[in-house]
Structures are given as C-alpha cells and as structure tokens.
Coordinates of C-alpha atoms in Angstrom, one line a residue:
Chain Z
X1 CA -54.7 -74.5 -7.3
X2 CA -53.2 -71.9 -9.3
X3 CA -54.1 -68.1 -9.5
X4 CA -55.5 -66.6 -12.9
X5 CA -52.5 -64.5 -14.0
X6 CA -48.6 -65.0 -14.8
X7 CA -45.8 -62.6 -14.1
X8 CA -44.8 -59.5 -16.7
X9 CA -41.1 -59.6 -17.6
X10 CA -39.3 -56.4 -18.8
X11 CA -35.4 -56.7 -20.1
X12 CA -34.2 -53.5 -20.9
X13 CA -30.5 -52.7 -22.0
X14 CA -29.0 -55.6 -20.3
X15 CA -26.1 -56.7 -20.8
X16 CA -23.8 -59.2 -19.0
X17 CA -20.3 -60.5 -19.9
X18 CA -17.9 -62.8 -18.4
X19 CA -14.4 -62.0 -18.1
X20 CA -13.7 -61.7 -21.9
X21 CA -13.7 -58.5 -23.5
X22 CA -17.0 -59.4 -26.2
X23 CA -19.8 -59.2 -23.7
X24 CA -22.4 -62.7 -23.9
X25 CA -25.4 -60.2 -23.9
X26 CA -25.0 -56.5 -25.3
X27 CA -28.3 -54.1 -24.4
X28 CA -30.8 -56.7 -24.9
X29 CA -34.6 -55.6 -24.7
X30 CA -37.3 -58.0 -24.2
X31 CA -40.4 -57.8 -23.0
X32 CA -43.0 -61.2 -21.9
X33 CA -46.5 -60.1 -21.6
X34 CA -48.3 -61.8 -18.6
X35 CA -49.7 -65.4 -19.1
X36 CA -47.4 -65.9 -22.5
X37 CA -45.5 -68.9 -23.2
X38 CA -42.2 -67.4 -24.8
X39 CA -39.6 -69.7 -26.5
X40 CA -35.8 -68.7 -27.0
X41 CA -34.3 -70.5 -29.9
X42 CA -30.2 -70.3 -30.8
X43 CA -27.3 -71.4 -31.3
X44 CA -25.9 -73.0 -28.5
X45 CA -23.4 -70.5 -26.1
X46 CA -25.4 -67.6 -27.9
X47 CA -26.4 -66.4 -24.5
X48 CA -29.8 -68.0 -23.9
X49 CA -29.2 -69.9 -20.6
X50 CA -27.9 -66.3 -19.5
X51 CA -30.9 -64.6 -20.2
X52 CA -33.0 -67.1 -18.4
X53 CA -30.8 -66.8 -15.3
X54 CA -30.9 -63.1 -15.2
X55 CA -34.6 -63.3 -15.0
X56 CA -34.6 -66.1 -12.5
X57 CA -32.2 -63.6 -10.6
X58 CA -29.7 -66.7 -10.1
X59 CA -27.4 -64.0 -12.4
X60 CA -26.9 -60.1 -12.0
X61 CA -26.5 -58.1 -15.3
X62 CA -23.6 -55.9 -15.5
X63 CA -26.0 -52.9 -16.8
X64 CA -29.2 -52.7 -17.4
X65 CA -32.5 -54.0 -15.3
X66 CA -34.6 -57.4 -15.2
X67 CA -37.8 -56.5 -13.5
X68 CA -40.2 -59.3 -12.9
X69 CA -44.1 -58.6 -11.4
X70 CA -46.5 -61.2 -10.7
X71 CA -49.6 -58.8 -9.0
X72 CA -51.3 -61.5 -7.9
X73 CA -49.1 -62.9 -6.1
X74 CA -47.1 -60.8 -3.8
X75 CA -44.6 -63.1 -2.0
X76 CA -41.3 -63.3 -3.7
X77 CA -41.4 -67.3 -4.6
X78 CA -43.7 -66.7 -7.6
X79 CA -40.6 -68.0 -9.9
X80 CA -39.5 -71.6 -10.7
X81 CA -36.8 -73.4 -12.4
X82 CA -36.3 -76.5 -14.5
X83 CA -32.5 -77.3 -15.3
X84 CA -31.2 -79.0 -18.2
X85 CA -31.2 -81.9 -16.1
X86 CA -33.6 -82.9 -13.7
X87 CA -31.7 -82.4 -11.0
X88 CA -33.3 -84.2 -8.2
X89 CA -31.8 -85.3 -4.9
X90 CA -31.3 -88.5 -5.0
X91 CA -31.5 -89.7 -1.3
X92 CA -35.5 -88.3 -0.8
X93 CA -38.6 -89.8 -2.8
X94 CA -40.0 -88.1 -5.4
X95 CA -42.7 -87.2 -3.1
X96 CA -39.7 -85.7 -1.0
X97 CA -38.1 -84.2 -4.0
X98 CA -41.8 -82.3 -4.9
X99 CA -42.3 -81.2 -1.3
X100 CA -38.8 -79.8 -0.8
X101 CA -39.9 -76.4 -2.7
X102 CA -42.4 -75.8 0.1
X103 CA -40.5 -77.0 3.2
X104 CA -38.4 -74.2 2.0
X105 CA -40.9 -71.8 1.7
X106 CA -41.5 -73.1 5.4
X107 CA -45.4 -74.6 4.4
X108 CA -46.8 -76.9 7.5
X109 CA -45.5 -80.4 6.5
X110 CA -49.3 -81.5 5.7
X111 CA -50.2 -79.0 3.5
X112 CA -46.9 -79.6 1.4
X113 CA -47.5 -83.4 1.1
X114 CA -51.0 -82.5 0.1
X115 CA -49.9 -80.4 -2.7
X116 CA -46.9 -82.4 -3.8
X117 CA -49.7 -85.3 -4.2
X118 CA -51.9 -83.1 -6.4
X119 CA -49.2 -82.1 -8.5
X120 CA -47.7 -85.6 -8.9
X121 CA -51.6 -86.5 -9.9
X122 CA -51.3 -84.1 -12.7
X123 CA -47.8 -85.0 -14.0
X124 CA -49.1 -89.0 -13.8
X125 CA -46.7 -90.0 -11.2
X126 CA -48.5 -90.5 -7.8
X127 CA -47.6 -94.3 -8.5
X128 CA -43.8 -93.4 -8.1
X129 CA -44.2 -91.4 -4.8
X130 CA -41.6 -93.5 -2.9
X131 CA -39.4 -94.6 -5.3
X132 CA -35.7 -92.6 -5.6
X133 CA -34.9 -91.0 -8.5
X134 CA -32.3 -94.0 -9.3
X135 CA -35.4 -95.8 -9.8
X136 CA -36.8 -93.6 -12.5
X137 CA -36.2 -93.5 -16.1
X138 CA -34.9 -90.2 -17.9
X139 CA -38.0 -89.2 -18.6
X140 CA -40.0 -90.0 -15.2
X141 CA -37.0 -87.7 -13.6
X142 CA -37.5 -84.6 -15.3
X143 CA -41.6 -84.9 -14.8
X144 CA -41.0 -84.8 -11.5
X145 CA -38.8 -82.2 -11.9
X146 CA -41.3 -80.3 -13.4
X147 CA -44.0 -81.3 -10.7
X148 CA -41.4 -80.0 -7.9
X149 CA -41.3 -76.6 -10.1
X150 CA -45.0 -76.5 -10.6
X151 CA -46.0 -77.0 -6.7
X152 CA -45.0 -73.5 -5.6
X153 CA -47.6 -72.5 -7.6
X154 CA -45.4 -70.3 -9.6
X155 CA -46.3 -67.2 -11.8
X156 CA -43.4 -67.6 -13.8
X157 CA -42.3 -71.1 -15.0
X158 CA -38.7 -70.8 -16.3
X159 CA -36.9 -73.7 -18.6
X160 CA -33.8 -74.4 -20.0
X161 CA -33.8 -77.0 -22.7
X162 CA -35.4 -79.7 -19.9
X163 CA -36.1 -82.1 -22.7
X164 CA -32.7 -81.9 -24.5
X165 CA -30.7 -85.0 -23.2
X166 CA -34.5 -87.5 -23.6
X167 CA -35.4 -89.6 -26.6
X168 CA -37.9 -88.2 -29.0
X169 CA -41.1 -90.1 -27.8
X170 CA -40.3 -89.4 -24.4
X171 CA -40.1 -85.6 -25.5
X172 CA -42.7 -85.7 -27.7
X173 CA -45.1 -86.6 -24.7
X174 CA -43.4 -84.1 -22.4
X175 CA -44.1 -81.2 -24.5
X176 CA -47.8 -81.7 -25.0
X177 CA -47.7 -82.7 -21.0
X178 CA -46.4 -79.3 -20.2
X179 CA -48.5 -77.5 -23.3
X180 CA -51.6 -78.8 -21.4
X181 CA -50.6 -77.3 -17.5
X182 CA -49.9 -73.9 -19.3
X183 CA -53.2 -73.7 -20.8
X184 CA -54.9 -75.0 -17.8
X185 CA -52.5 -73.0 -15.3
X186 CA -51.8 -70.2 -17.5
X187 CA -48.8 -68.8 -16.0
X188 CA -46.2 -67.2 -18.2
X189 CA -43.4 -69.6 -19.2
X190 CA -40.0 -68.6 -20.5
X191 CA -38.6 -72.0 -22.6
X192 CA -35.4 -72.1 -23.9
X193 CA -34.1 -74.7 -26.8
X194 CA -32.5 -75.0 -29.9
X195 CA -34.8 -77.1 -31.3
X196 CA -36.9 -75.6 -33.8
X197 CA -39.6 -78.0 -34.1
X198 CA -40.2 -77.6 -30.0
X199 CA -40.2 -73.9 -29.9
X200 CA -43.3 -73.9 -32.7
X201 CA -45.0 -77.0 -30.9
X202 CA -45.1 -75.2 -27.4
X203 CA -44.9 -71.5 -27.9
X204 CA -47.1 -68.6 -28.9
X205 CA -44.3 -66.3 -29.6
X206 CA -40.6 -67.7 -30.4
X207 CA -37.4 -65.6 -30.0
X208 CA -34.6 -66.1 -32.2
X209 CA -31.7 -65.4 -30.8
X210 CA -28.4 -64.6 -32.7
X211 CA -24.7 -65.9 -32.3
X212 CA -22.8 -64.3 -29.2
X213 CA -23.5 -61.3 -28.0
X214 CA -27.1 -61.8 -28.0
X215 CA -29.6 -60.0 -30.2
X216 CA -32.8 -60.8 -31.3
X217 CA -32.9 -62.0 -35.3
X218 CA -36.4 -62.7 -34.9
X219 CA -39.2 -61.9 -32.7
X220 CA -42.3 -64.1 -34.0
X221 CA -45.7 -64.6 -33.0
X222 CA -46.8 -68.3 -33.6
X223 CA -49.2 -68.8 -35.9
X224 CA -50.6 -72.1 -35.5
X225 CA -53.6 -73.3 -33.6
X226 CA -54.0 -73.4 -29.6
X227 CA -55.2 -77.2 -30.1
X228 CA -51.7 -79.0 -30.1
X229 CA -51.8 -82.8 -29.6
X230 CA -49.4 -85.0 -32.5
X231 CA -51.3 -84.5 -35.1
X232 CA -50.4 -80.9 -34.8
X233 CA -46.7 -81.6 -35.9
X234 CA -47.9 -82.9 -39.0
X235 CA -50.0 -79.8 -40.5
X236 CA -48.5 -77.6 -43.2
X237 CA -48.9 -74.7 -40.7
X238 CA -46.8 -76.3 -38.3
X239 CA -43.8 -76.7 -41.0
X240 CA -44.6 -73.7 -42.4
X241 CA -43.5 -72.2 -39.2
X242 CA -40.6 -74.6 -38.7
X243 CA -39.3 -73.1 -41.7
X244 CA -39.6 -69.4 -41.3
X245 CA -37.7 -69.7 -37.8
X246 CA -35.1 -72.4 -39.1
X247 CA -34.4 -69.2 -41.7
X248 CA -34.4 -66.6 -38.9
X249 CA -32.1 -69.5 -36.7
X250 CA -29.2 -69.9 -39.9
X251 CA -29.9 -66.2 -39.8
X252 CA -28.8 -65.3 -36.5
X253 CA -25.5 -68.0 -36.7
X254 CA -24.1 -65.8 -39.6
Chain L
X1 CA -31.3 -123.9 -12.2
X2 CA -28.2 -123.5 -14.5
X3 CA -28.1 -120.2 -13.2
X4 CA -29.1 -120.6 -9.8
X5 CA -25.7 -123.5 -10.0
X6 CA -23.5 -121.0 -11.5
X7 CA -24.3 -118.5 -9.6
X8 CA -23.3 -120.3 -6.4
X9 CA -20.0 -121.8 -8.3
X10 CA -19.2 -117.6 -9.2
X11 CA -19.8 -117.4 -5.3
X12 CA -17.6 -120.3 -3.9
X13 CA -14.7 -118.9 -7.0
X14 CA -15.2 -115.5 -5.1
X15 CA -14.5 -117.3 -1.6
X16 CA -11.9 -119.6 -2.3
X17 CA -9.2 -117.7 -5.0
X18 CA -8.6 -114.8 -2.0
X19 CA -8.0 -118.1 0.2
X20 CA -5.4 -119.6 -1.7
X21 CA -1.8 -117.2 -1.4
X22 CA -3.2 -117.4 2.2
X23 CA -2.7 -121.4 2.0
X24 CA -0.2 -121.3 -0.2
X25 CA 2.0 -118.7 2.4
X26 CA 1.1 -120.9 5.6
X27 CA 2.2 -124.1 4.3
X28 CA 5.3 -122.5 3.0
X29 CA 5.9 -121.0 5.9
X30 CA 4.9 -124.0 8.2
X31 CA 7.0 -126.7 6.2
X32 CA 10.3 -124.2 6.2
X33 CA 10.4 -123.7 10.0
X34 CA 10.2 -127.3 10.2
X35 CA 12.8 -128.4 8.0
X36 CA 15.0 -125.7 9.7
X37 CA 15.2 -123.5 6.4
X38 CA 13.5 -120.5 8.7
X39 CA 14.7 -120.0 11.8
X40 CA 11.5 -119.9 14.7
X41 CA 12.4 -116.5 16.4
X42 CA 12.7 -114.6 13.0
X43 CA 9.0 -116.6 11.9
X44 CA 7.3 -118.6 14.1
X45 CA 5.6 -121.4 12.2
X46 CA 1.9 -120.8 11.7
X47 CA 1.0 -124.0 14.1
X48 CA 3.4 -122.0 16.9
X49 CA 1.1 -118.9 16.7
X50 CA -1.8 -121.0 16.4
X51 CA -1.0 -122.8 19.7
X52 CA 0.3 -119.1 21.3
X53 CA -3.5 -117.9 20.8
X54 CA -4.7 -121.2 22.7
X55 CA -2.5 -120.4 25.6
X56 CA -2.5 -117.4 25.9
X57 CA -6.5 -117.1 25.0
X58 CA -7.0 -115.0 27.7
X59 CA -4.5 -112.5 28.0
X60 CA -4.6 -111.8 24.2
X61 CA -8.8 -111.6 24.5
X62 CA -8.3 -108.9 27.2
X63 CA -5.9 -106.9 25.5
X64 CA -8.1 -107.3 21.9
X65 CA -11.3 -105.6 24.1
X66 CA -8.4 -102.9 25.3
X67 CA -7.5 -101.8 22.0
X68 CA -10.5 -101.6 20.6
X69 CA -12.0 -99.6 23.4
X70 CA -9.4 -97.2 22.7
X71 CA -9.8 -97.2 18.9
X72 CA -13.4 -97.0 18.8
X73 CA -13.5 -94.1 21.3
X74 CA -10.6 -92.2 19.4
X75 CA -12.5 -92.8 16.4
X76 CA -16.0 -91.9 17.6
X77 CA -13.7 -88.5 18.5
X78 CA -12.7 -87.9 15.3
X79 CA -15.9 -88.3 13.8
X80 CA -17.7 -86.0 16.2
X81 CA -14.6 -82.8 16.0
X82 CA -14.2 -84.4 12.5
X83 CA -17.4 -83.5 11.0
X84 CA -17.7 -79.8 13.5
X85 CA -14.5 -79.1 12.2
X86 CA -15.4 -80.0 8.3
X87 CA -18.6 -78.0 8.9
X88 CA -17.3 -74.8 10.2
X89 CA -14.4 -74.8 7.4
X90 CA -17.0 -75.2 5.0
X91 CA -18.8 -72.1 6.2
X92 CA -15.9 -69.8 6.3
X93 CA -13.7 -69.2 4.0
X94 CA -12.0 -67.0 6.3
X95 CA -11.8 -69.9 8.7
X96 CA -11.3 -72.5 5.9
X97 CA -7.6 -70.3 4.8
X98 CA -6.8 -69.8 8.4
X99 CA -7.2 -73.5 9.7
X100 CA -6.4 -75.8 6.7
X101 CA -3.2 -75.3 6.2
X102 CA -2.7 -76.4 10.4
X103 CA -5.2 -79.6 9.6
X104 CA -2.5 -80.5 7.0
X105 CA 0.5 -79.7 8.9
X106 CA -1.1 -82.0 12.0
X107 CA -1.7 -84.7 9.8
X108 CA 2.1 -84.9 8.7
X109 CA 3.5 -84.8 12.0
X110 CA 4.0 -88.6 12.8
X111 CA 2.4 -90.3 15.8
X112 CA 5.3 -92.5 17.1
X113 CA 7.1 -88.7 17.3
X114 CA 4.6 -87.2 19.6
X115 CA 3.7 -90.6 21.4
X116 CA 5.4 -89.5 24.4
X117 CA 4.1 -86.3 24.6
X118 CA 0.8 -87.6 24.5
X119 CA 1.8 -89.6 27.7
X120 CA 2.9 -86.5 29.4
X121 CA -0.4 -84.8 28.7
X122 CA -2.3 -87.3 29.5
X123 CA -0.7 -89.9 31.8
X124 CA -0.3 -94.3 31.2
X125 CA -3.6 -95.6 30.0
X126 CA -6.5 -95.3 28.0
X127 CA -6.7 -91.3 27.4
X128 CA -2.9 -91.5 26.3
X129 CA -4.6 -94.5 23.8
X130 CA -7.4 -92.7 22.7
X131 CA -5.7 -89.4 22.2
X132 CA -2.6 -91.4 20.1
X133 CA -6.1 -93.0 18.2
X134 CA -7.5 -89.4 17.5
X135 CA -4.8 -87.5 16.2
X136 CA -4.0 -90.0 13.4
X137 CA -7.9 -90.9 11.9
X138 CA -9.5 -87.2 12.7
X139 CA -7.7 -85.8 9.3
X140 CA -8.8 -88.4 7.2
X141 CA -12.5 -87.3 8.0
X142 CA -11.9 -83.5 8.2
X143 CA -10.4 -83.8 4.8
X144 CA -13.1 -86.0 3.2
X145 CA -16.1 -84.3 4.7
X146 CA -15.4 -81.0 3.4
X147 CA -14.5 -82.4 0.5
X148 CA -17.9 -84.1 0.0
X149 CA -19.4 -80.3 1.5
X150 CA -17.6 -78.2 -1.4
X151 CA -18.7 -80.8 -3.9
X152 CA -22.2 -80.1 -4.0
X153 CA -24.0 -79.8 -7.6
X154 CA -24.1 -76.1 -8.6
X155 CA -27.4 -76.2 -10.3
X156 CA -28.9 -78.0 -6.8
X157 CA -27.2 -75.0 -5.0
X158 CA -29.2 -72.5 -7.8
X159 CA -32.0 -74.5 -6.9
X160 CA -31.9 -73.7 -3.4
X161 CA -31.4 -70.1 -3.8
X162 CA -34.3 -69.4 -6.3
X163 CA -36.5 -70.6 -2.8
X164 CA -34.4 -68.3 -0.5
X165 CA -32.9 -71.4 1.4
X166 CA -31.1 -70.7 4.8
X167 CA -27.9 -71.3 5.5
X168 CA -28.8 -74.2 7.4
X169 CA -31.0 -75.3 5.0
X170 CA -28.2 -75.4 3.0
X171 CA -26.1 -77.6 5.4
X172 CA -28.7 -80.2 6.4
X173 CA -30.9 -80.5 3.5
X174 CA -28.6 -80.6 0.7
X175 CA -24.3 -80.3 1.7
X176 CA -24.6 -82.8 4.4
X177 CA -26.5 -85.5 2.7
X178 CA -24.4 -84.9 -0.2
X179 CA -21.4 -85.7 1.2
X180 CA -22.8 -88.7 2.8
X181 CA -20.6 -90.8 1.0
X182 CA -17.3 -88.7 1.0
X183 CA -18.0 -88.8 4.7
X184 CA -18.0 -92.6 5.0
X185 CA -14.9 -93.1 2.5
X186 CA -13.0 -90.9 5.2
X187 CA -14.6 -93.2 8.0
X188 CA -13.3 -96.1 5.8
X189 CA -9.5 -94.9 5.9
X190 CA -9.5 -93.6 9.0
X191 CA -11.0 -96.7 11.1
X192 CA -7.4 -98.5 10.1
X193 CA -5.6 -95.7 10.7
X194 CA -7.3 -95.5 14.6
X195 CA -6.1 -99.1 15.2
X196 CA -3.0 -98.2 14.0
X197 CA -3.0 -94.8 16.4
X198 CA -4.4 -96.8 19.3
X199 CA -1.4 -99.9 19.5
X200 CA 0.9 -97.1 18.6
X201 CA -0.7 -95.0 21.8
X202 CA -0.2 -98.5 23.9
X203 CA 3.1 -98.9 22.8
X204 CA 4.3 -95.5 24.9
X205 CA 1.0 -95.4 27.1
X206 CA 0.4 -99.1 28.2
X207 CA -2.1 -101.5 27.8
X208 CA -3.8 -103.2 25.0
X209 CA -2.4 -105.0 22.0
X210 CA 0.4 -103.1 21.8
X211 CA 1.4 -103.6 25.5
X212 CA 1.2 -107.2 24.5
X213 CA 3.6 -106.9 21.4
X214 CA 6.0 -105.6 23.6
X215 CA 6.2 -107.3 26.6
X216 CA 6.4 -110.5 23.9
X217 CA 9.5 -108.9 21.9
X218 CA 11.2 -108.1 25.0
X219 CA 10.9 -111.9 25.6
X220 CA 11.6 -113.1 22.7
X221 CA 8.2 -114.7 22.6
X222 CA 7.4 -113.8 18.6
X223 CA 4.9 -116.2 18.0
X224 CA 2.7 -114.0 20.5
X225 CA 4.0 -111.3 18.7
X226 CA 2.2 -112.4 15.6
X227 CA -0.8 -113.2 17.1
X228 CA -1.4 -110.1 18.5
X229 CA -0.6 -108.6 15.3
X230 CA -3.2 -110.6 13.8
X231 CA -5.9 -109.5 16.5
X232 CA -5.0 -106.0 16.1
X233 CA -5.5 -106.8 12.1
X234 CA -8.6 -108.5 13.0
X235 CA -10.0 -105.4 15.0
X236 CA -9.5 -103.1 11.8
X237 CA -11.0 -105.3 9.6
X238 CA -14.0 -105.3 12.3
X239 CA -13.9 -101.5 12.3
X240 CA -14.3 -101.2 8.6
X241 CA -16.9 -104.0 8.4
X242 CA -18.6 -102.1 10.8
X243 CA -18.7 -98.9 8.8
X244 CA -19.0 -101.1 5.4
X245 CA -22.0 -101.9 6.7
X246 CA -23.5 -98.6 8.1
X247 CA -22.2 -97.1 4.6
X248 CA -24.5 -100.0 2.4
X249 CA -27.9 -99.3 4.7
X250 CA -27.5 -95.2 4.6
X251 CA -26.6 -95.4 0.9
X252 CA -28.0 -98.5 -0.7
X253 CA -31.2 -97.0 -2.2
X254 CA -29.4 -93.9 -3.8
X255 CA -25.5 -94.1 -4.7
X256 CA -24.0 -95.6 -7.2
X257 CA -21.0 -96.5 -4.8
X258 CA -23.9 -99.3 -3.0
X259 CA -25.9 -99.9 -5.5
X260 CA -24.4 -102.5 -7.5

C-alpha cells in the first residue's frame, strides 16, 4: 500500500521563541535520514513538541529553515500527525474518523472506505468500524488515531508522546503495534516522549534533548536488535541503553 | 427483580416529588378563595380556571394554534438568520468587531419598547407576531452558535490544516458539528423566549394568547387570564420538548450532554 522510501528532514539554525526574551529553540541542527525512526527524549517544555510542529509546518521558525523531501512521493500530503491525544471526532465512526484524511485530500468516497478498511485490518480494529469514539477505550482511540494517520500513506509519520496518558499494557502493546508498521511500511517516523524506556524500545537513533532552549545533549544510535517483541525489554542490551540515555536525559535537565 | 422493583419505585419518586408543591399550591389556593381568605379577581381558585378552560375550550384552543404559529415561525427565523449570521461572524473578524457589538446592543433593547414599532412596520397580525417572536430568540442563537464555532479543539483545527482543509471544510466538517450542541442550548433558551416575544407581539399586534389575556383583563375575567397563561406556558414547554428531543436523537451517540 505504501511506497519503499520515507521523507529526509534537514533542521538547520532554527530557532523559534515565543514572546519571552530566552528563545524555546536556539540554532538547532538536526538532520533524519530517510526511512529512520528518530526518538526525541526531554524534559518536558524543553522544546520537543516545538520541534515536531516546525517539521509538520503547523509552526514557522523565527530563523532558520525546516525542509522536508519525500521523492517518491511528490504531492504535498506525504506528512501525518498523531497528537498527544487521540483526537478524534466524536460524531463520525471510526471508519469515518480514518476516511476523513482522504475526503480531504478529495479521494473518490470508494477508494477512501477501501483504504480506511485496510488500515483498520492492520491496526486490529475493522470490528469497531461503526462504533463512536465514546465507545472506545483509551487505548482503541489512539489506534485509530494512528490508523487515520497511517491511511494517507504518509512518508513521514510524526508523534507526540501518543501513548503518554494510556496504562502500561496498553502502551506496551502500542509500541510493538507501531514498531511492526515501520518495519513493514518503512517510512521515517519522528517520536517524541520523555520516557526513556519507549525511546530505546522503538527507535534506532534517540535524541536527547536538553532543558529550554533546546540543544542536543545526546545524539545516539540504538544499539539493540531490529527483533523487538517483550522479551526485548528484558535483555541487558536493552537496559544498558536505558541507562546511557537516562545519563544523557539528567544531563540535559542540568 | 429487586432491581427491576426499585427501579420503577426511583421512577414513580421521580414523577411524583415535582407533583407535590404543585398539589400542595392548588389546594392552598383552592380552600383560601373559598373560605374568602383570597379574594377571586386577585386569584381565581384553581376549579374557576379549570371550569374557564371548559367554557371557553374553543376560543382558548384557537388562540393556543395562533400563538404558536407565530412563535414557531419567529423561531424557525431566528434559527435560519441565526445560524447565517453566527456563520459569517465566525469567518470574519472584520465582520465579527463590526457587527457584535450591534447583536448585543439589539438584544438589550426590550420588546414591550419597540412593540409598537413593530406594528407600524408591519401592520395588526401575524407578521407584527412573528417579527415581536424574532427579535427576542434570534440573539440567544447568534450568541451560542458562534460560541460553539470559536470553540473548536485547536489540535482538530492542526489536524485539518496538516491536510490543506478548505475553508468550508472547515465549517461543515469540523466547526459546525462541533457546535452542535452549543447550537441547541441556544435553541433551548430561545424557544421560551419566542413564546414570550410572540404574546408580547399580540399584546400590541392582535391575536393569539395574548389577545386573549387582554380582552379577559379588560373584563375583569382573570380566571381566563390564567388559563391562557397556562396555555402560553404550555406551548413553551412544547417548544423545548420539541427541541429536547431533536437535541437527544442528533447527539445521543456522541456528547456527553445526551449520553447519560
């Protein structure tokens, strides 16, 4: 369903501030290689959420450029979002919710409900098609909040913290959910959370992010294997890594 | 079983304890016009009014069907130029800085004071009604519509723009049904209110409820009095039931407000 590549992200000297005189983000540089799945970690108001909107171009930086490619994919709706909540709308189904991306996009009807079904397949929920989101639990919300990001097809997934407010088997599940469609859909994904433990779990690279404004304390490859399921979070690997960027993360809040 | 028979006693409680004052007030008020405590032209006694909507059954039936003709329309009005008007403020913020402050200002200005202008614009009758019914329940929807259009979630409005949604995308997919039930709490407060407009209207204008109420004070009839105050009490309570109910089959799957 998907195409083969994700989109390349380049952040150079940005930096954004918001009516106070310290700026949230001072000439930040970052760059996301196509197909990567990049976590931001830091404290929280440290500028993450900022960063992510800059590059979902829901924010303008002051100075500085965001420049996002995807080559294969030429139209401009190659980006999607998934808030900290799941932020559906609660009068339409979740079929109606997933479609809503491509009646946007202005897809014939048929070919939207088609897709929204194959996504739903994939995120386990084609049972809840009609139901409203007040009939859904936390966690069945934000998977179809993921579903309605995934059925643009998007180059670039972008997230901020979406498994923050859900219990931990709940988020547990969610994260090796959405570790599977990256490796199967392989578009680049920017995550952003202040959980350590997620960041090593999903990511090949992690970001640490200092206190406000905004620079990078750490900018770490993950060394762990590409075969996550929950028996990954209890190899010495997998704390070993959990420990170097809990370091880098009391690092960046001094 | 036990809680099949409790929840019908939590049922009949619900029934009957809203029933009671009303009891409570009519015997009251029957047994002191009787004994000659309360004189009958200051309060009739509730059997007097009861017999005054025998009598006069058809007379009070007609007007009823008057005034609610020119409620209804005058409402229908204001939620048609209501909801236009809450739309185009919402656009414009040019608009909304230029027009509000009017909306506010023509909501204070009270309808008994500009009753007989209304019959000069629009002659005795039903138009006279209908405009008297408009001016008083069109702010209530203006002001709760746009309310319910500026009070859409900012990360839903985020979410339309990362899809380069159109304005009218905007409007019908996500601001409208959004402010569905803003919308309907106006509707709510302003179906009263276009009773109230519409015997205020007939008061001036003719016709109606109103038309009865004072043809009866004139004649010192106050037992009709009251029962055409009760029927015009009757048609708001109609009114709102009306919308109550369109409100419960638009929302009931989603909001909170019908859920429960």
């Amino acid at each position: 369903m998907i195409g083969a590549s994700g989109a390349r992200v380049e952040i150079v000297d940005v930096t954004r501030t918001f009516g106070e005189l310290s700026p949230t983000i001072d000439r930040l540089n970052l760059t996301i290689g196509s197909g990567e799945f990049v976590s931001l970690l830091g404290p929280s108001g440290c500028g993450k959420s900022t960063i992510l909107r800059l590059i979902a171009a829901l924010d303008q930086p002051d100075f500085g450029t965001v420049k996002c490619s995807a080559e294969d994919n030429p139209q401009k709706f190659y980006r999607s979002f998934v808030f900290q909540e799941a932020q559906l709308l609660p009068w339409r189904t979740v079929l109606e919710n997933v479609t809503l991306p491509l009646e946007l996009m202005r897809l014939p009807r048929a070919e939207a409900l088609a897709r929204a079904r194959t996504v739903l397949r994939r995120v386990g929920l084609e049972e809840a098609a009609t139901k409203v989101p007040a009939e859904l639990s936390g966690g069945m919300k934000m998977r179809v909040s993921v579903a309605r990001a995934l059925v643009s097809s998007p180059r670039l997934l972008l997230l901020d913290e979406p498994f923050a407010a859900l219990d931990e088997v709940t988020r547990f599940r969610l994260q090796e959910d959405l570790y599977q469609l990256w490796l199967q859909e392989k578009m680049t994904v920017v995550f952003v959370t202040h959980s350590v433990s997620e960041a090593v779990f999903l990511s090949e690279r992690a970001i640490v992010l200092s206190v406000k404004p905004a620079r990078i304390v750490m900018d770490h490859k993950i060394d762990i294997s590409r075969e996550r399921n929950r028996k990954t979070r209890l190899e010495a690997r997998f704390v070993q890594e959990v420990g170097l960027l809990t370091q880098a993360f009391y690092q960046g809040e001094e | 079983m036990t809680m099949e028979r409790n929840h019908l006693r939590t049922k009949i409680f619900r029934v009957l304890v809203p029933l009671l004052p009303l009891v409570a007030v009519t015997l009251v008020a029957e047994i002191g016009v009787r004994s000659g405590l309360i004189l009958d032209y200051i309060l009739p006694a509730p059997s007097q009014v009861f017999r005054a909507f025998v009598e006069d059954y058809r007379e009070l039936s007609k007007a009823f069907l008057e005034t609610a003709q020119g409620a209804l329309t005058g409402l229908t009005l204001s939620f048609v130029v209501g909801i236009v008007v809450a739309f185009g403020l919402s656009i414009s913020d040019i608009l909304r800085r230029a027009f509000l402050p009017y909306a506010v200002f023509f909501q204070t200005v009270p309808v008994i004071a500009i009753a007989p202008l209304l019959v000069i614009w629009f002659g005795f009758g039903l138009p006279t009604v209908i405009a008297s019914a408009f001016v008083v329940s069109v702010f209530p929807i203006i002001a709760s519509t746009l309310m319910g259009l500026k009070s859409t979630d900012p990360a839903l409005l985020d979410l339309f723009r990362l899809y380069s949604a159109s304005p009218w995308d905007y409007l019908f997919r996500l601001r409208f049904p959004f402010a569905l039930p803003h919308i309907f709490t106006g509707l709510r407060i302003a179906s009263g209110l276009a009773v109230i407009g519409a015997v205020v209207g007939e008061f001036i204008g003719g016709g109606g409820l109103g038309s009865v109420v004072d043809v009866a004070r004139t004649q010192q009839r106050v037992d009709q009095v009251f029962a055409a105050v009760l029927m015009s009490s009757l048609l708001g309570l109609v009114l709102v039931a009306i919308v109550n109910l369109c409100s419960h089959l638009v929302l009931k799957r989603w909001h909170a407000s019908e859920r429960s």
